[in-house]
DNA sequence: TCTTGATAGTTGCAAAATCAACCGTTACGA
DNA sequence: TCGTAACGGTTGATTTTGCAACTATCAAGA
């Protein structure tokens, strides 16, 4: 059978698998505790970490499609975890900012995240962790500067024919 | 703002981002050429690489939920890329096998995958690639032997309350 | 042989992701 | 200052996903 292509070694395959393995476990935690979706957690994290930012910026940072961001923001707004602040110079954009309530939740979630990170680091071991991190850094640099636009994700890079 | 939690360094975050960056680009290629979904490509790849196997086995290898596998298999069957072969000893299981047509497509896709892999390797550089691979290996080992069941993905590990 | 429980795989339904089209706004060249 | 194109963000429709419940089969013991 098999030619000389090794599926088990194929990078996209491995990365997806790894990402799923790692984030599913964490997702289970915040889902259980706060009933929030992944986009919501991501948006919250971005805002909590960076402070006030726009929806577009959130999308760029977290590699989420703008509709995902839009709905996540709406959900967080309904929970009263964030508020929208209009821009005086440009009425299209809105700046987003966590409320006290949102910040409180963010801190709790961030704590959970840190704990999880420690758990992972422990499982991985110092050297494994370091290699993974370096490898990821290399990849990020390569992909972003590599060939195309740095912000990405409005268009998934190569978009051709079809549908 | 930000406490001492560094979102940009959070492993699940980075991994997801990296996985998306890397596989979206490749997905665009086979989507454009064959109009196939990711589960379909994965199932095809598993079958092409390993030869005849059951749906459950595909799920185990590619970390896909069994319903995903089921639907992907159906789609591939409709394209006449695979056939089902019944097991004489156990009528519950079915062995899956690529047709000549399926094999042909697989070879083409595998070629594309290899090319892409080379491109990635080139972008990443030898050392970056090696580190990433080692890191991923460490992570796979850690996650799978780590705490829970090795096959995973029928149950995403921790399943608690709720809906 | 019957019962109980596991296993392989499928399907219905509800939640989530994607896509395209859209609205209001701004930027900018003719 | 108009007109066109681009931008930020939202919405509705369609597609995919994930979960639960289901069918059919097998296994093993009473």
CSV table of C-alpha atoms (C1' of nucleotides) in Angstrom, one decimal:
chain,number,residue,atom,x,y,z
A,1,UNK,CA,0.0,0.0,0.0
A,2,UNK,CA,1.1,3.4,1.1
A,3,UNK,CA,3.4,5.3,-1.2
A,4,UNK,CA,6.1,7.4,0.5
A,5,UNK,CA,3.8,9.9,2.0
A,6,UNK,CA,3.5,9.4,5.8
A,7,UNK,CA,0.2,10.6,7.1
A,8,UNK,CA,1.2,10.3,10.7
A,9,UNK,CA,4.0,12.7,10.2
A,10,UNK,CA,2.1,15.2,8.1
A,11,UNK,CA,2.3,18.5,9.9
A,12,UNK,CA,-1.2,19.8,9.4
A,13,UNK,CA,-2.5,16.5,10.6
A,14,UNK,CA,-0.3,16.5,13.7
A,15,UNK,CA,-1.0,20.1,14.6
A,16,UNK,CA,-4.7,19.7,14.4
A,17,UNK,CA,-4.6,16.6,16.5
A,18,UNK,CA,-2.4,18.3,19.1
A,19,UNK,CA,-4.5,21.4,19.1
A,20,UNK,CA,-7.7,19.4,19.6
A,21,UNK,CA,-6.2,17.3,22.3
A,22,UNK,CA,-4.9,20.2,24.2
A,23,UNK,CA,-7.8,22.6,23.9
A,24,UNK,CA,-10.6,20.2,24.3
A,25,UNK,CA,-9.5,19.4,27.7
A,26,UNK,CA,-9.4,23.0,28.7
A,27,UNK,CA,-12.6,23.8,26.9
A,28,UNK,CA,-14.4,21.2,29.0
A,29,UNK,CA,-13.4,23.2,32.1
A,30,UNK,CA,-14.7,26.6,31.2
A,31,UNK,CA,-17.7,25.1,29.5
A,32,UNK,CA,-18.6,23.3,32.6
A,33,UNK,CA,-18.1,26.3,34.8
A,34,UNK,CA,-19.4,29.2,32.7
A,35,UNK,CA,-21.2,27.6,29.8
A,36,UNK,CA,-19.3,29.6,27.3
A,37,UNK,CA,-18.2,28.7,23.8
A,38,UNK,CA,-14.7,28.8,22.6
A,39,UNK,CA,-15.1,32.0,20.6
A,40,UNK,CA,-16.5,33.6,23.7
A,41,UNK,CA,-13.6,32.5,25.8
A,42,UNK,CA,-11.2,33.7,23.1
A,43,UNK,CA,-12.7,37.1,22.8
A,44,UNK,CA,-12.8,37.5,26.6
A,45,UNK,CA,-9.2,36.4,26.9
A,46,UNK,CA,-8.1,38.9,24.2
A,47,UNK,CA,-10.0,41.7,25.8
A,48,UNK,CA,-8.9,40.8,29.3
A,49,UNK,CA,-5.3,40.6,28.3
A,50,UNK,CA,-5.0,43.5,25.9
A,51,UNK,CA,-7.6,45.8,27.3
A,52,UNK,CA,-9.8,47.8,25.1
A,53,UNK,CA,-9.8,46.7,21.5
A,54,UNK,CA,-12.1,46.6,18.4
A,55,UNK,CA,-13.8,43.5,17.0
A,56,UNK,CA,-11.5,43.5,14.0
A,57,UNK,CA,-8.5,43.5,16.3
A,58,UNK,CA,-9.8,40.6,18.3
A,59,UNK,CA,-10.3,38.7,15.1
A,60,UNK,CA,-6.7,39.4,14.0
A,61,UNK,CA,-5.2,38.4,17.2
A,62,UNK,CA,-7.2,35.2,17.8
A,63,UNK,CA,-7.5,34.2,14.1
A,64,UNK,CA,-11.2,34.1,14.2
A,65,UNK,CA,-13.6,34.9,11.4
A,66,UNK,CA,-15.4,38.2,11.9
A,67,UNK,CA,-18.8,36.7,12.2
A,68,UNK,CA,-17.5,34.5,15.0
A,69,UNK,CA,-16.2,37.5,16.8
A,70,UNK,CA,-19.4,39.4,16.2
A,71,UNK,CA,-21.5,36.7,17.8
A,72,UNK,CA,-19.1,36.1,20.6
A,73,UNK,CA,-19.1,39.8,21.4
A,74,UNK,CA,-22.9,39.9,21.4
A,75,UNK,CA,-23.0,37.0,23.8
A,76,UNK,CA,-20.5,38.6,26.1
A,77,UNK,CA,-22.5,41.8,25.9
A,78,UNK,CA,-25.7,40.1,26.9
A,79,UNK,CA,-23.9,38.7,29.9
A,80,UNK,CA,-22.8,42.2,30.7
A,81,UNK,CA,-19.2,41.2,30.6
A,82,UNK,CA,-18.3,43.8,28.1
A,83,UNK,CA,-19.5,47.2,26.8
A,84,UNK,CA,-19.2,48.9,23.5
A,85,UNK,CA,-17.7,52.3,23.2
A,86,UNK,CA,-18.2,54.4,20.1
A,87,UNK,CA,-15.3,56.0,18.4
A,88,UNK,CA,-15.7,59.7,17.9
A,89,UNK,CA,-13.6,59.8,14.8
A,90,UNK,CA,-15.0,56.8,13.0
A,91,UNK,CA,-18.6,55.8,13.6
A,92,UNK,CA,-18.1,52.4,12.0
A,93,UNK,CA,-15.7,51.0,14.6
A,94,UNK,CA,-16.6,50.2,18.2
A,95,UNK,CA,-14.1,49.8,21.0
A,96,UNK,CA,-14.8,46.9,23.3
A,97,UNK,CA,-14.0,46.8,26.9
A,98,UNK,CA,-14.7,44.4,29.7
A,99,UNK,CA,-17.0,45.5,32.5
A,100,UNK,CA,-16.0,44.9,36.1
A,101,UNK,CA,-18.1,41.7,36.0
A,102,UNK,CA,-16.3,40.6,32.8
A,103,UNK,CA,-12.9,41.4,34.2
A,104,UNK,CA,-13.8,39.4,37.3
A,105,UNK,CA,-14.7,36.4,35.2
A,106,UNK,CA,-11.6,36.9,33.0
A,107,UNK,CA,-9.4,36.8,36.1
A,108,UNK,CA,-11.0,33.5,37.2
A,109,UNK,CA,-10.6,32.0,33.7
A,110,UNK,CA,-7.1,33.2,33.4
A,111,UNK,CA,-6.3,31.5,36.7
A,112,UNK,CA,-7.8,28.3,35.3
A,113,UNK,CA,-5.7,28.7,32.2
A,114,UNK,CA,-2.6,29.2,34.2
A,115,UNK,CA,-3.2,26.1,36.2
A,116,UNK,CA,-3.9,24.1,33.1
A,117,UNK,CA,-0.7,25.5,31.6
A,118,UNK,CA,1.2,24.3,34.5
A,119,UNK,CA,-0.3,20.9,34.3
A,120,UNK,CA,0.6,20.7,30.6
A,121,UNK,CA,4.2,21.9,31.3
A,122,UNK,CA,4.4,19.2,33.9
A,123,UNK,CA,3.2,16.5,31.6
A,124,UNK,CA,5.4,17.7,28.8
A,125,UNK,CA,8.5,18.1,30.7
A,126,UNK,CA,10.8,21.1,30.4
A,127,UNK,CA,12.6,20.1,27.3
A,128,UNK,CA,9.5,19.0,25.4
A,129,UNK,CA,7.8,22.3,26.3
A,130,UNK,CA,10.7,24.3,25.2
A,131,UNK,CA,11.0,22.6,21.9
A,132,UNK,CA,7.3,22.9,21.2
A,133,UNK,CA,7.4,26.6,22.0
A,134,UNK,CA,10.4,27.2,19.8
A,135,UNK,CA,8.9,25.2,17.0
A,136,UNK,CA,5.6,27.2,17.3
A,137,UNK,CA,7.5,30.4,17.2
A,138,UNK,CA,9.3,29.4,14.1
A,139,UNK,CA,6.1,28.4,12.5
A,140,UNK,CA,4.3,31.6,13.4
A,141,UNK,CA,7.1,33.7,12.0
A,142,UNK,CA,7.3,31.6,8.9
A,143,UNK,CA,3.6,31.7,8.2
A,144,UNK,CA,3.0,35.3,8.9
A,145,UNK,CA,5.9,36.9,7.2
A,146,UNK,CA,6.2,34.0,4.9
A,147,UNK,CA,4.1,34.8,1.9
A,148,UNK,CA,1.0,36.7,2.7
A,149,UNK,CA,-1.0,39.2,4.7
A,150,UNK,CA,-0.2,39.3,8.4
A,151,UNK,CA,-3.7,39.7,9.6
A,152,UNK,CA,-5.3,36.9,7.6
A,153,UNK,CA,-8.6,35.3,8.3
A,154,UNK,CA,-11.0,37.5,6.5
A,155,UNK,CA,-9.9,35.6,3.5
A,156,UNK,CA,-8.3,32.3,4.4
A,157,UNK,CA,-5.4,33.2,2.2
A,158,UNK,CA,-5.9,31.3,-1.0
A,159,UNK,CA,-9.4,31.6,-2.2
A,160,UNK,CA,-10.1,30.5,-5.7
A,161,UNK,CA,-13.1,29.2,-7.6
A,162,UNK,CA,-16.0,27.2,-6.5
A,163,UNK,CA,-19.1,26.9,-4.6
B,1,UNK,CA,-4.4,45.7,32.2
B,2,UNK,CA,-3.3,42.1,31.9
B,3,UNK,CA,-2.5,40.2,35.1
B,4,UNK,CA,0.4,37.8,34.8
B,5,UNK,CA,-1.3,35.5,32.5
B,6,UNK,CA,0.2,35.7,29.0
B,7,UNK,CA,-2.4,34.9,26.4
B,8,UNK,CA,0.0,35.0,23.5
B,9,UNK,CA,2.0,32.3,25.2
B,10,UNK,CA,-0.9,30.1,26.2
B,11,UNK,CA,-0.4,26.7,24.6
B,12,UNK,CA,-3.9,25.9,23.5
B,13,UNK,CA,-4.2,29.3,21.9
B,14,UNK,CA,-0.9,29.0,20.1
B,15,UNK,CA,-1.6,25.5,18.9
B,16,UNK,CA,-5.0,26.3,17.6
B,17,UNK,CA,-3.7,29.2,15.8
B,18,UNK,CA,-0.9,27.3,14.3
B,19,UNK,CA,-3.1,24.4,13.3
B,20,UNK,CA,-5.5,26.7,11.6
B,21,UNK,CA,-2.8,28.7,9.8
B,22,UNK,CA,-1.2,25.5,8.5
B,23,UNK,CA,-4.2,23.5,7.6
B,24,UNK,CA,-6.4,26.1,6.2
B,25,UNK,CA,-3.9,26.8,3.5
B,26,UNK,CA,-3.7,23.2,2.5
B,27,UNK,CA,-7.4,22.6,2.9
B,28,UNK,CA,-8.0,25.4,0.4
B,29,UNK,CA,-6.0,23.4,-2.2
B,30,UNK,CA,-8.0,20.1,-2.0
B,31,UNK,CA,-11.2,21.9,-1.5
B,32,UNK,CA,-10.6,23.8,-4.7
B,33,UNK,CA,-9.5,20.8,-6.6
B,34,UNK,CA,-11.8,18.1,-5.4
B,35,UNK,CA,-14.5,19.8,-3.3
B,36,UNK,CA,-13.9,17.5,-0.4
B,37,UNK,CA,-14.2,18.3,3.3
B,38,UNK,CA,-11.6,17.8,5.9
B,39,UNK,CA,-13.0,14.6,7.3
B,40,UNK,CA,-13.2,13.2,3.9
B,41,UNK,CA,-9.6,14.0,3.1
B,42,UNK,CA,-8.6,12.5,6.5
B,43,UNK,CA,-10.5,9.3,5.9
B,44,UNK,CA,-9.1,9.0,2.4
B,45,UNK,CA,-5.6,9.6,3.7
B,46,UNK,CA,-6.0,7.1,6.4
B,47,UNK,CA,-7.3,4.5,4.0
B,48,UNK,CA,-4.8,5.3,1.3
B,49,UNK,CA,-1.9,5.1,3.7
B,50,UNK,CA,-2.9,2.1,5.8
B,51,UNK,CA,-4.9,0.1,3.3
B,52,UNK,CA,-8.1,-1.6,4.3
B,53,UNK,CA,-9.4,-0.7,7.7
B,54,UNK,CA,-12.7,-0.3,9.6
B,55,UNK,CA,-14.5,2.9,10.4
B,56,UNK,CA,-13.6,2.6,14.0
B,57,UNK,CA,-10.0,2.3,13.2
B,58,UNK,CA,-10.1,5.4,11.0
B,59,UNK,CA,-11.6,7.3,13.9
B,60,UNK,CA,-8.9,6.1,16.2
B,61,UNK,CA,-6.0,7.0,13.9
B,62,UNK,CA,-7.3,10.4,12.8
B,63,UNK,CA,-8.9,11.4,16.1
B,64,UNK,CA,-12.3,11.9,14.5
B,65,UNK,CA,-15.6,11.3,16.1
B,66,UNK,CA,-17.4,8.3,14.8
B,67,UNK,CA,-20.2,10.2,13.3
B,68,UNK,CA,-17.8,12.3,11.4
B,69,UNK,CA,-16.2,9.2,10.1
B,70,UNK,CA,-19.5,7.7,9.2
B,71,UNK,CA,-20.5,10.6,7.1
B,72,UNK,CA,-17.1,11.0,5.5
B,73,UNK,CA,-17.2,7.3,4.5
B,74,UNK,CA,-20.6,7.7,3.1
B,75,UNK,CA,-19.5,10.7,1.0
B,76,UNK,CA,-16.5,8.8,-0.3
B,77,UNK,CA,-18.6,5.8,-1.1
B,78,UNK,CA,-21.0,8.0,-3.1
B,79,UNK,CA,-18.0,9.2,-5.1
B,80,UNK,CA,-17.1,5.6,-5.7
B,81,UNK,CA,-13.7,6.2,-4.0
B,82,UNK,CA,-14.2,3.4,-1.5
B,83,UNK,CA,-16.1,0.2,-1.1
B,84,UNK,CA,-17.4,-1.6,2.0
B,85,UNK,CA,-16.5,-5.2,2.5
B,86,UNK,CA,-18.4,-7.2,5.0
B,87,UNK,CA,-16.7,-9.2,7.7
B,88,UNK,CA,-17.6,-12.9,7.6
B,89,UNK,CA,-17.1,-13.4,11.3
B,90,UNK,CA,-18.7,-10.2,12.6
B,91,UNK,CA,-21.5,-8.7,10.6
B,92,UNK,CA,-21.4,-5.5,12.6
B,93,UNK,CA,-18.1,-4.3,11.3
B,94,UNK,CA,-17.3,-3.4,7.7
B,95,UNK,CA,-13.9,-3.2,6.2
B,96,UNK,CA,-13.3,-0.2,4.0
B,97,UNK,CA,-11.0,-0.1,1.0
B,98,UNK,CA,-10.3,2.4,-1.7
B,99,UNK,CA,-11.4,1.7,-5.2
B,100,UNK,CA,-9.0,2.2,-8.1
B,101,UNK,CA,-10.6,5.6,-8.5
B,102,UNK,CA,-10.1,6.4,-4.9
B,103,UNK,CA,-6.5,5.3,-4.9
B,104,UNK,CA,-5.9,7.4,-7.9
B,105,UNK,CA,-7.2,10.5,-6.1
B,106,UNK,CA,-5.4,9.6,-3.0
B,107,UNK,CA,-2.1,9.5,-4.8
B,108,UNK,CA,-2.7,12.9,-6.3
B,109,UNK,CA,-3.7,14.3,-2.9
B,110,UNK,CA,-0.7,12.7,-1.3
B,111,UNK,CA,1.5,14.3,-3.8
B,112,UNK,CA,-0.1,17.7,-3.0
B,113,UNK,CA,0.4,17.0,0.6
B,114,UNK,CA,4.1,16.2,0.1
B,115,UNK,CA,4.6,19.3,-1.9
B,116,UNK,CA,3.0,21.4,0.8
B,117,UNK,CA,5.0,19.7,3.4
B,118,UNK,CA,8.2,20.6,1.6
B,119,UNK,CA,7.0,24.2,1.3
B,120,UNK,CA,6.4,24.3,5.0
B,121,UNK,CA,9.7,22.7,5.8
B,122,UNK,CA,11.4,25.3,3.6
B,123,UNK,CA,9.6,28.1,5.3
B,124,UNK,CA,10.2,26.8,8.7
B,125,UNK,CA,13.9,25.9,8.3
B,126,UNK,CA,15.5,22.7,9.4
B,127,UNK,CA,15.9,23.6,13.0
B,128,UNK,CA,12.5,25.0,13.5
B,129,UNK,CA,10.9,22.0,11.9
B,130,UNK,CA,12.9,19.6,14.0
B,131,UNK,CA,11.9,21.4,17.2
B,132,UNK,CA,8.3,21.5,16.2
B,133,UNK,CA,8.3,17.9,15.5
B,134,UNK,CA,10.0,16.9,18.7
B,135,UNK,CA,7.7,19.1,20.6
B,136,UNK,CA,4.7,17.6,19.0
B,137,UNK,CA,5.9,14.2,19.7
B,138,UNK,CA,6.5,15.0,23.4
B,139,UNK,CA,3.0,16.4,23.5
B,140,UNK,CA,1.4,13.4,21.9
B,141,UNK,CA,3.1,11.1,24.3
B,142,UNK,CA,2.2,13.2,27.2
B,143,UNK,CA,-1.4,13.7,26.3
B,144,UNK,CA,-2.1,10.1,25.4
B,145,UNK,CA,-0.3,8.2,28.1
B,146,UNK,CA,-0.7,11.2,30.4
B,147,UNK,CA,-3.9,10.6,32.3
B,148,UNK,CA,-6.5,9.0,30.2
B,149,UNK,CA,-7.6,6.6,27.5
B,150,UNK,CA,-5.3,6.2,24.6
B,151,UNK,CA,-7.9,6.1,21.9
B,152,UNK,CA,-9.8,9.2,23.0
B,153,UNK,CA,-12.4,11.0,20.9
B,154,UNK,CA,-15.4,8.9,21.6
B,155,UNK,CA,-15.4,10.7,24.8
B,156,UNK,CA,-13.4,13.9,24.7
B,157,UNK,CA,-11.8,13.0,28.0
B,158,UNK,CA,-13.4,15.0,30.7
B,159,UNK,CA,-17.2,15.0,30.5
B,160,UNK,CA,-19.2,16.3,33.3
B,161,UNK,CA,-22.5,17.9,33.8
B,162,UNK,CA,-24.7,19.8,31.5
B,163,UNK,CA,-25.6,20.4,27.9
C,1,DT,C1',-32.1,-20.6,25.2
C,2,DC,C1',-32.9,-16.2,27.3
C,3,DT,C1',-31.2,-12.0,29.3
C,4,DT,C1',-28.0,-8.5,29.8
C,5,DG,C1',-24.4,-5.8,28.2
C,6,DA,C1',-21.1,-4.4,25.1
C,7,DT,C1',-19.8,-3.1,20.2
C,8,DA,C1',-20.0,-1.1,15.1
C,9,DG,C1',-22.1,2.0,12.8
C,10,DT,C1',-26.1,5.2,11.5
C,11,DT,C1',-29.4,8.9,12.0
C,12,DG,C1',-32.3,13.0,14.0
C,13,DC,C1',-31.9,17.1,16.1
C,14,DA,C1',-29.9,21.1,18.1
C,15,DA,C1',-25.8,24.0,18.4
C,16,DA,C1',-22.1,25.9,16.0
C,17,DA,C1',-19.3,27.4,11.9
C,18,DT,C1',-19.2,29.3,7.3
C,19,DC,C1',-20.7,32.1,3.4
C,20,DA,C1',-22.8,35.6,1.1
C,21,DA,C1',-25.2,39.5,1.2
C,22,DC,C1',-26.1,43.4,3.5
C,23,DC,C1',-26.2,48.4,6.1
C,24,DG,C1',-24.0,52.4,7.5
C,25,DT,C1',-19.8,54.9,7.3
C,26,DT,C1',-15.5,56.7,5.6
C,27,DA,C1',-11.8,57.6,2.0
C,28,DC,C1',-10.5,59.4,-2.1
C,29,DG,C1',-10.1,60.5,-6.9
C,30,DA,C1',-12.6,62.7,-10.8
D,1,DT,C1',-19.1,67.1,-4.1
D,2,DC,C1',-20.3,63.4,-6.3
D,3,DG,C1',-19.5,58.5,-7.1
D,4,DT,C1',-17.2,54.5,-6.2
D,5,DA,C1',-14.7,51.5,-3.6
D,6,DA,C1',-13.3,49.9,0.8
D,7,DC,C1',-14.1,49.1,5.6
D,8,DG,C1',-16.3,47.6,10.3
D,9,DG,C1',-19.7,45.1,11.7
D,10,DT,C1',-24.2,42.4,11.5
D,11,DT,C1',-27.6,39.2,9.8
D,12,DG,C1',-29.9,35.2,7.4
D,13,DA,C1',-29.3,31.0,5.1
D,14,DT,C1',-26.8,26.9,4.4
D,15,DT,C1',-23.5,23.5,5.9
D,16,DT,C1',-21.0,21.0,9.5
D,17,DT,C1',-20.6,19.4,13.8
D,18,DG,C1',-21.6,16.9,18.2
D,19,DC,C1',-24.6,14.5,21.1
D,20,DA,C1',-28.0,11.3,22.1
D,21,DA,C1',-30.7,7.8,20.9
D,22,DC,C1',-31.2,4.1,17.9
D,23,DT,C1',-30.5,-0.5,15.1
D,24,DA,C1',-28.3,-4.5,14.5
D,25,DT,C1',-25.1,-7.8,15.9
D,26,DC,C1',-22.3,-10.4,19.0
D,27,DA,C1',-20.7,-12.3,23.6
D,28,DA,C1',-21.1,-14.5,27.9
D,29,DG,C1',-23.3,-16.1,31.7
D,30,DA,C1',-27.7,-17.9,34.2
